[in-house]
Structure formats: structure tokens, C-alpha cells
Short mmCIF file of C-alpha atoms and ligand atoms in Angstrom, two decimals:
data_model
loop_
_atom_site.label_atom_id
_atom_site.label_comp_id
_atom_site.label_asym_id
_atom_site.label_seq_id
_atom_site.Cartn_x
_atom_site.Cartn_y
_atom_site.Cartn_z
CA MET A 111 12.62 69.59 -10.10
CA LYS A 112 15.60 68.42 -8.24
CA ARG A 113 13.71 67.32 -5.70
CA LEU A 114 11.57 65.28 -7.86
CA LEU A 115 14.32 63.96 -9.54
CA VAL A 116 15.58 62.35 -6.18
CA ALA A 117 12.90 60.95 -5.35
CA LEU A 118 11.90 59.42 -8.56
CA ILE A 119 15.41 57.90 -8.55
CA LEU A 120 14.74 56.24 -4.82
CA CYS A 121 11.75 55.02 -5.96
CA ALA A 122 13.19 53.77 -9.01
CA SER A 123 15.76 52.04 -7.10
CA VAL A 124 13.69 50.56 -4.56
CA ALA A 125 11.55 48.82 -7.31
CA LEU A 126 14.88 47.67 -8.69
CA GLY A 127 15.72 45.92 -5.45
CA PHE A 128 12.49 44.32 -4.70
CA ALA A 129 12.80 42.82 -8.43
CA GLN A 130 16.30 41.49 -7.73
CA SER A 131 15.64 40.83 -4.31
CA PRO A 132 14.15 36.64 -3.90
CA VAL A 133 10.66 36.17 -4.23
CA LEU A 134 9.15 36.64 -0.91
CA VAL A 135 6.94 33.74 0.41
CA SER A 136 4.50 33.92 3.17
CA LYS A 137 4.93 31.76 5.75
CA PRO A 138 2.46 28.80 5.34
CA VAL A 139 -0.44 29.16 7.76
CA ARG A 140 -1.37 25.36 8.83
CA PRO A 141 -4.86 24.79 9.61
CA ILE A 142 -3.90 22.72 12.73
CA PRO A 143 -0.88 24.81 14.18
CA ALA A 144 0.01 21.82 16.10
CA VAL A 145 0.50 19.90 13.23
CA GLU A 146 4.51 20.21 12.50
CA HIS A 147 6.02 17.43 11.38
CA ILE A 148 4.12 14.82 8.21
CA VAL A 149 5.66 11.95 8.07
CA ILE A 150 4.03 9.37 5.16
CA ILE A 151 4.68 5.68 5.28
CA SER A 152 4.49 3.84 2.31
CA ILE A 153 4.47 -0.23 3.17
CA ASP A 154 5.51 -1.62 -0.13
CA GLY A 155 2.84 -4.03 -1.67
CA LEU A 156 0.60 -3.94 1.82
CA ARG A 157 -2.55 -5.36 0.78
CA PRO A 158 -5.27 -4.14 3.45
CA ASP A 159 -6.82 -8.25 4.17
CA ARG A 160 -3.18 -9.32 5.42
CA ALA A 161 -2.46 -6.64 7.73
CA LEU A 162 -6.11 -7.01 9.06
CA ILE A 163 -5.41 -10.63 9.28
CA ALA A 164 -1.21 -9.95 10.87
CA ASN A 165 0.12 -9.19 13.94
CA MET A 166 0.43 -5.87 14.09
CA PRO A 167 0.22 -4.33 16.80
CA THR A 168 1.71 -1.08 15.80
CA LEU A 169 -0.91 -0.41 12.90
CA ARG A 170 -3.69 -1.49 15.60
CA THR A 171 -2.62 1.21 17.89
CA MET A 172 -3.05 3.59 15.10
CA LEU A 173 -6.36 2.69 14.14
CA ARG A 174 -7.63 3.06 17.70
CA ASP A 175 -5.55 6.22 17.59
CA GLY A 176 -6.69 7.32 14.47
CA ALA A 177 -9.41 7.50 11.41
CA TYR A 178 -8.73 4.86 8.45
CA THR A 179 -9.88 2.87 5.65
CA PHE A 180 -9.26 -0.23 4.14
CA TRP A 181 -10.57 0.32 0.88
CA ALA A 182 -8.14 3.18 -0.24
CA LYS A 183 -7.80 2.94 -4.32
CA THR A 184 -4.52 3.69 -5.88
CA THR A 185 -4.43 4.50 -9.37
CA ALA A 186 -5.37 2.21 -12.08
CA VAL A 187 -1.94 1.76 -13.03
CA SER A 188 -1.00 -0.50 -9.76
CA ILE A 189 2.63 -1.10 -9.70
CA THR A 190 5.43 1.15 -7.88
CA LEU A 191 6.72 3.77 -9.46
CA PRO A 192 3.65 5.42 -10.94
CA SER A 193 1.14 4.88 -7.94
CA HIS A 194 4.23 6.01 -5.33
CA THR A 195 4.64 9.31 -7.66
CA SER A 196 1.13 9.72 -7.86
CA MET A 197 0.52 9.65 -4.06
CA ILE A 198 3.61 12.48 -3.71
CA THR A 199 2.27 14.88 -6.56
CA GLY A 200 -1.07 14.61 -6.64
CA VAL A 201 -2.01 13.68 -10.16
CA ILE A 202 -2.82 10.25 -12.03
CA PRO A 203 0.45 8.86 -13.79
CA ARG A 204 -1.38 10.47 -17.34
CA LYS A 205 -0.59 14.31 -15.88
CA HIS A 206 2.82 13.10 -14.12
CA GLY A 207 4.48 10.75 -16.72
CA ILE A 208 6.04 8.33 -14.91
CA GLU A 209 3.80 5.26 -16.01
CA TRP A 210 6.98 2.63 -16.20
CA ASN A 211 8.23 0.55 -13.29
CA VAL A 212 11.99 0.14 -14.12
CA ASP A 213 15.38 2.22 -14.11
CA LEU A 214 15.35 3.43 -18.20
CA PRO A 215 18.39 2.80 -19.63
CA LEU A 216 18.34 7.35 -20.61
CA SER A 217 20.89 9.14 -21.12
CA GLN A 218 18.78 12.19 -19.17
CA PRO A 219 17.50 11.86 -16.07
CA VAL A 220 13.88 11.52 -15.83
CA TYR A 221 11.68 13.01 -12.93
CA PRO A 222 7.77 14.09 -12.65
CA LYS A 223 6.42 16.40 -14.46
CA VAL A 224 4.91 18.06 -11.94
CA PRO A 225 6.67 18.77 -8.49
CA THR A 226 6.72 16.15 -5.26
CA LEU A 227 5.28 16.95 -2.36
CA MET A 228 8.84 17.42 -0.75
CA GLU A 229 9.22 19.65 -3.44
CA MET A 230 6.27 22.15 -2.71
CA ALA A 231 7.18 22.10 1.02
CA GLY A 232 10.70 23.26 0.24
CA LYS A 233 10.26 26.02 -1.47
CA ALA A 234 7.37 27.30 1.13
CA GLY A 235 10.71 27.21 3.71
CA TYR A 236 9.94 23.32 5.27
CA VAL A 237 12.72 21.10 5.85
CA THR A 238 11.88 18.02 4.00
CA ALA A 239 13.13 14.13 3.24
CA MET A 240 12.68 11.20 1.42
CA ILE A 241 14.21 7.49 2.57
CA ALA A 242 13.62 5.24 0.28
CA GLY A 243 14.22 0.98 -0.30
CA LYS A 244 14.80 0.79 -3.74
CA ASP A 245 17.18 2.40 -6.02
CA LYS A 246 14.68 3.19 -8.74
CA PHE A 247 13.13 5.82 -6.59
CA GLU A 248 16.11 8.20 -7.78
CA PHE A 249 13.69 9.68 -10.25
CA LEU A 250 11.83 10.92 -7.64
CA ASN A 251 14.87 12.57 -6.29
CA LYS A 252 14.99 15.71 -8.51
CA PRO A 253 18.40 17.56 -7.40
CA GLY A 254 18.16 20.28 -4.96
CA THR A 255 14.43 19.17 -4.42
CA ILE A 256 14.47 17.35 -1.12
CA THR A 257 17.11 18.23 2.36
CA HIS A 258 17.51 14.59 3.08
CA VAL A 259 17.51 11.81 0.95
CA TYR A 260 18.27 8.18 1.31
CA ILE A 261 18.10 5.83 -1.06
CA SER A 262 19.12 2.48 -1.20
CA PRO A 263 21.66 1.73 -3.55
CA LYS A 264 20.59 -1.70 -4.48
CA ALA A 265 17.24 -2.41 -6.03
CA THR A 266 15.79 -3.87 -3.85
CA GLY A 267 16.93 -2.46 -0.51
CA THR A 268 16.10 -3.79 3.37
CA ASN A 269 13.70 -2.32 5.78
CA ASP A 270 16.09 -2.36 8.37
CA GLU A 271 18.21 -0.27 6.14
CA VAL A 272 15.49 2.51 5.67
CA ALA A 273 14.40 2.53 9.04
CA THR A 274 18.19 2.83 10.22
CA GLU A 275 18.39 5.64 7.92
CA ALA A 276 15.35 7.55 8.97
CA GLU A 277 15.78 7.15 12.49
CA LYS A 278 19.15 8.90 11.33
CA ILE A 279 17.61 12.16 9.50
CA ILE A 280 14.90 12.57 12.30
CA ALA A 281 17.08 12.91 15.28
CA ALA A 282 19.49 15.13 13.08
CA ASP A 283 17.59 17.20 11.56
CA ARG A 284 13.62 16.62 12.30
CA PRO A 285 12.14 17.25 9.21
CA ALA A 286 8.83 18.92 8.32
CA VAL A 287 8.29 16.54 6.04
CA THR A 288 9.33 13.10 5.72
CA PHE A 289 8.40 10.00 3.10
CA VAL A 290 9.77 6.50 3.99
CA HIS A 291 9.20 3.48 1.44
CA PHE A 292 9.48 0.07 2.82
CA PRO A 293 10.16 -2.53 0.53
CA ASP A 294 10.49 -5.64 2.55
CA VAL A 295 6.70 -7.37 2.34
CA ASP A 296 6.69 -6.45 -2.12
CA VAL A 297 9.72 -8.22 -2.14
CA ALA A 298 8.25 -11.35 -0.28
CA GLY A 299 4.83 -11.23 -2.25
CA HIS A 300 7.27 -11.54 -5.51
CA ALA A 301 9.25 -14.10 -4.45
CA LYS A 302 6.63 -16.72 -2.46
CA GLY A 303 3.15 -15.05 -3.53
CA TRP A 304 0.50 -12.28 -2.00
CA GLY A 305 -1.40 -14.24 0.59
CA SER A 306 1.66 -16.27 1.56
CA ARG A 307 2.55 -17.86 5.19
CA GLU A 308 6.04 -15.75 4.25
CA GLN A 309 4.90 -12.88 3.11
CA LEU A 310 3.11 -13.03 6.28
CA ALA A 311 6.01 -13.15 7.85
CA ALA A 312 7.60 -10.22 6.26
CA ILE A 313 4.48 -7.91 7.50
CA GLU A 314 4.69 -8.84 10.58
CA LYS A 315 7.92 -7.83 10.87
CA THR A 316 7.45 -4.83 8.99
CA ASP A 317 5.75 -3.40 12.16
CA THR A 318 8.80 -3.57 14.07
CA HIS A 319 9.77 -1.36 11.75
CA LEU A 320 6.83 0.76 11.79
CA ALA A 321 7.48 0.78 15.16
CA ARG A 322 11.27 2.28 15.34
CA ILE A 323 9.76 5.21 12.91
CA PHE A 324 7.04 6.05 16.08
CA ALA A 325 10.25 5.57 18.78
CA ALA A 326 12.94 8.02 16.21
CA LEU A 327 9.75 10.88 17.02
CA ASP A 328 9.20 9.91 20.62
CA ALA A 329 12.85 10.05 20.47
CA ALA A 330 13.56 13.44 18.97
CA GLY A 331 10.53 15.20 21.02
CA ILE A 332 8.28 15.44 17.96
CA ARG A 333 5.75 12.69 18.07
CA GLY A 334 2.93 14.84 19.59
CA SER A 335 3.63 17.35 16.84
CA THR A 336 3.61 14.67 13.95
CA VAL A 337 0.24 13.00 11.58
CA VAL A 338 1.66 10.25 10.93
CA LEU A 339 -0.30 9.07 7.65
CA LEU A 340 0.90 4.96 7.24
CA THR A 341 -0.09 3.95 3.50
CA ALA A 342 0.70 1.53 0.43
CA ASP A 343 1.36 1.48 -3.47
CA HIS A 344 -0.43 -1.87 -4.28
CA GLY A 345 -1.60 -4.77 -3.16
CA GLY A 346 -1.04 -7.98 -4.92
CA ALA A 347 -2.23 -11.98 -6.25
CA GLY A 348 -0.23 -14.73 -7.04
CA LEU A 349 3.52 -13.92 -7.22
CA THR A 350 2.63 -10.30 -9.07
CA HIS A 351 -0.02 -6.90 -8.83
CA GLY A 352 -0.83 -4.54 -11.65
CA ALA A 353 -3.68 -4.65 -14.46
CA ASP A 354 -7.01 -3.13 -12.96
CA ASP A 355 -7.32 -6.37 -10.40
CA PRO A 356 -9.17 -5.36 -7.16
CA ARG A 357 -6.33 -7.45 -4.93
CA SER A 358 -3.89 -5.07 -6.74
CA ARG A 359 -5.66 -1.58 -6.40
CA HIS A 360 -6.91 -1.88 -2.75
CA ILE A 361 -4.57 -0.52 0.14
CA PRO A 362 -4.81 0.88 3.16
CA TRP A 363 -4.95 4.36 3.94
CA ILE A 364 -4.40 5.33 8.33
CA ILE A 365 -3.46 8.51 9.40
CA VAL A 366 -3.02 9.79 12.93
CA GLY A 367 -1.89 13.05 15.18
CA PRO A 368 -2.78 16.09 16.44
CA GLY A 369 -6.84 16.58 15.49
CA VAL A 370 -7.40 13.40 13.79
CA ARG A 371 -10.37 11.56 14.67
CA LYS A 372 -10.02 8.68 17.30
CA ASN A 373 -10.90 5.24 16.06
CA PHE A 374 -12.48 6.28 13.05
CA ASP A 375 -13.57 4.38 10.42
CA LEU A 376 -13.58 6.57 7.10
CA THR A 377 -16.13 4.57 5.54
CA GLN A 378 -18.81 5.81 7.67
CA ILE A 379 -18.60 8.27 4.67
CA GLU A 380 -21.01 6.81 1.65
CA ALA A 381 -19.51 9.37 -0.57
CA LEU A 382 -15.90 9.08 0.22
CA GLU A 383 -13.69 7.40 -1.61
CA VAL A 384 -9.76 7.72 -0.35
CA ARG A 385 -7.64 7.70 -3.57
CA THR A 386 -3.66 7.52 -3.61
CA GLU A 387 -3.37 11.61 -4.48
CA ASP A 388 -5.31 12.37 -1.78
CA THR A 389 -2.45 11.57 0.23
CA CYS A 390 -0.37 14.40 -1.28
CA ALA A 391 -3.35 17.13 -1.05
CA THR A 392 -3.64 15.93 2.91
CA ALA A 393 -0.51 16.93 3.18
CA CYS A 394 -0.74 20.04 1.16
CA TRP A 395 -3.72 20.73 3.41
CA LEU A 396 -2.22 20.27 6.97
CA LEU A 397 1.22 21.75 5.86
CA GLY A 398 -0.83 25.35 4.82
CA LEU A 399 0.52 24.29 1.24
CA PRO A 400 -1.96 25.38 -1.64
CA GLN A 401 -4.11 22.86 -3.23
CA MET A 402 -3.37 23.07 -6.83
CA PRO A 403 -5.43 23.56 -9.28
CA TYR A 404 -3.79 20.41 -11.82
CA PHE A 405 -4.53 18.18 -8.40
CA ASP A 406 -6.56 15.24 -8.39
CA GLY A 407 -6.62 14.58 -4.89
CA HIS A 408 -8.54 16.30 -2.71
CA PRO A 409 -7.55 16.71 1.30
CA VAL A 410 -9.31 13.78 3.36
CA LEU A 411 -11.08 16.29 5.50
CA THR A 412 -13.56 14.19 7.33
CA ALA A 413 -10.13 12.11 8.83
CA PHE A 414 -9.68 15.52 11.39
CA ASP A 415 -11.81 17.08 14.22
CA PRO A 416 -13.52 19.99 12.44
CA VAL A 417 -10.86 22.90 12.57
CA GLN A 418 -11.98 25.56 14.91
ZN1 ZN B 51 6.06 -5.09 -6.66
#
């Protein structure tokens, strides 16, 4: 009887111990083990046809080495904050709740109603980073959810500032997930117009910032284990963007890295329409994170060689 009691006490304390210890998360199993890092780069306001007209050697190398479509679609609310939130949460604006594009004069900060890719990855034990060129991105930085954060203190920062901070973070900690936002093309669009010569110059200059990210991956020794996904939040026409205008809604979607099909135009698959929510879903798939039941996006599996 006494022995039984001891056994019961032991059982109870073991059970209690488990209850008190942190939730044990099993390590995610990645479908392409060679992919250890993901960098999502958003060139704010990059309309696909302008990217094709521009002299962008780095982007063209990505096309040669990767899978792509210039007919991907952003959210119907094709403005910066709702679109970027959908890109990194995998859901449409009605679900994440960020349907405005300005700093709100609220006493309490507002964050998306669903976790960001960085938050989900962080919970699974990955090191994460966000480097953004506009101060309004603060709303994606729920305290404690991203390992390394740089958000420009200005309403509109510069690509140069973003590239410099991204270089530092990649060199220092080689994050598994890095989200990079380049603002200059959007700034040139609002000042001089989408399709203007001035914006074209900004697009071409942005290619050099893109090259700096690849160089940073090289220098950190992780280029060969990184998937880079280049996209945008929206295009534009005249001095603006928004509403349900096709010139605002089409975005480039270019992916390159281990396991990605080379020189593969995704429009060969007639039924496939890549949407900005697919960016988060694809990153989750690569990281071995679950496809959340509430996701609107799907992993773009046709961009990859069949997984063995
Ligand atoms: Zn804009």
C-alpha cells in the first residue's frame, strides 16, 4: 500500500512537472532540408511591366535561376499596409483587420488579428528579422514577436538605409526568416508618377540594393541555403494606387534558391494565380510550419522541383 502511495505521488509530481514546463514544440521538418533561410523582399510599388522595362541585372539573374510570374495579384485594397500584412500573414485584409494605411492616432497600438510569419517562425524556434523603410511598419512589430527589427524612424526612409541595416542583421545572426521592405520606388511613384522616367531610375537603382542583399547572404555564407522571394505590395498609375485597378493589383513574384525550378514561368500552369497571401503560405511550407486552417494563401508548390 505504501509502495502504491509512493508511486502515485511520483506519478502526480511527474505530471505536474510536465504541466509546469514550457510547451514542448517538436522541431519543424522542412520539406527541402537544404533550405535553412528565407528572405522575402518587397519593393514597394514595383509594377511588373516597369520591372521588365528597367535595367535590373539582379532581377534578371533571379528569373534565369528561379521561378516567377509577373501576373501575381495583391489584395483588392492595394495599398501598403493592408497588402504587406496579407503578404506576411497569409490572409485577406478583412481577416487580419489592417484595412487602413496611415498611422492611427490611437492610444493603444493596433496589431494584425492573426500572427505574422515572423511570429509563427519565432514560436517554432527560428531566428527572425524585419527591416522596413517606413515608420508605419511599426504595427507589424508586436513586441516580442521578431528577433531583430529595424524600422525607419521616418515616415519614408530610404532603400540605402534598409540595405545597410539588413546587411548588419544578416551578418550578425543569419536569421532563418528575413523580411525586407524597400520604399524608394513607391516614393518616386507618388512624386513623379508610375511609369515616369524618374521612377524608372529609382527602379534601376533598387536593383543595386537587391544585389546588396544577395552579397550579404554570400558574405554570411548562407547564399546556398537561402530561398529569396522578391515581390511587391502593389503597382500604381498616375501619382497613386489603390481601388481595384489592375495597374495597382498586379505584382511580380519571383523565387530563387535550393529546390526551386530554374527559369520557370509559373503562367505555364493555367489554373495557378499567385496571390500575395501565398507568400506567407509558401514560406511556412518551406520552414516546415503548419498551413493554418484560416489561411487564404496556399504554398506555390509548382515553383519547386518535386520533393523527393
Ligand atoms: Zn504608395
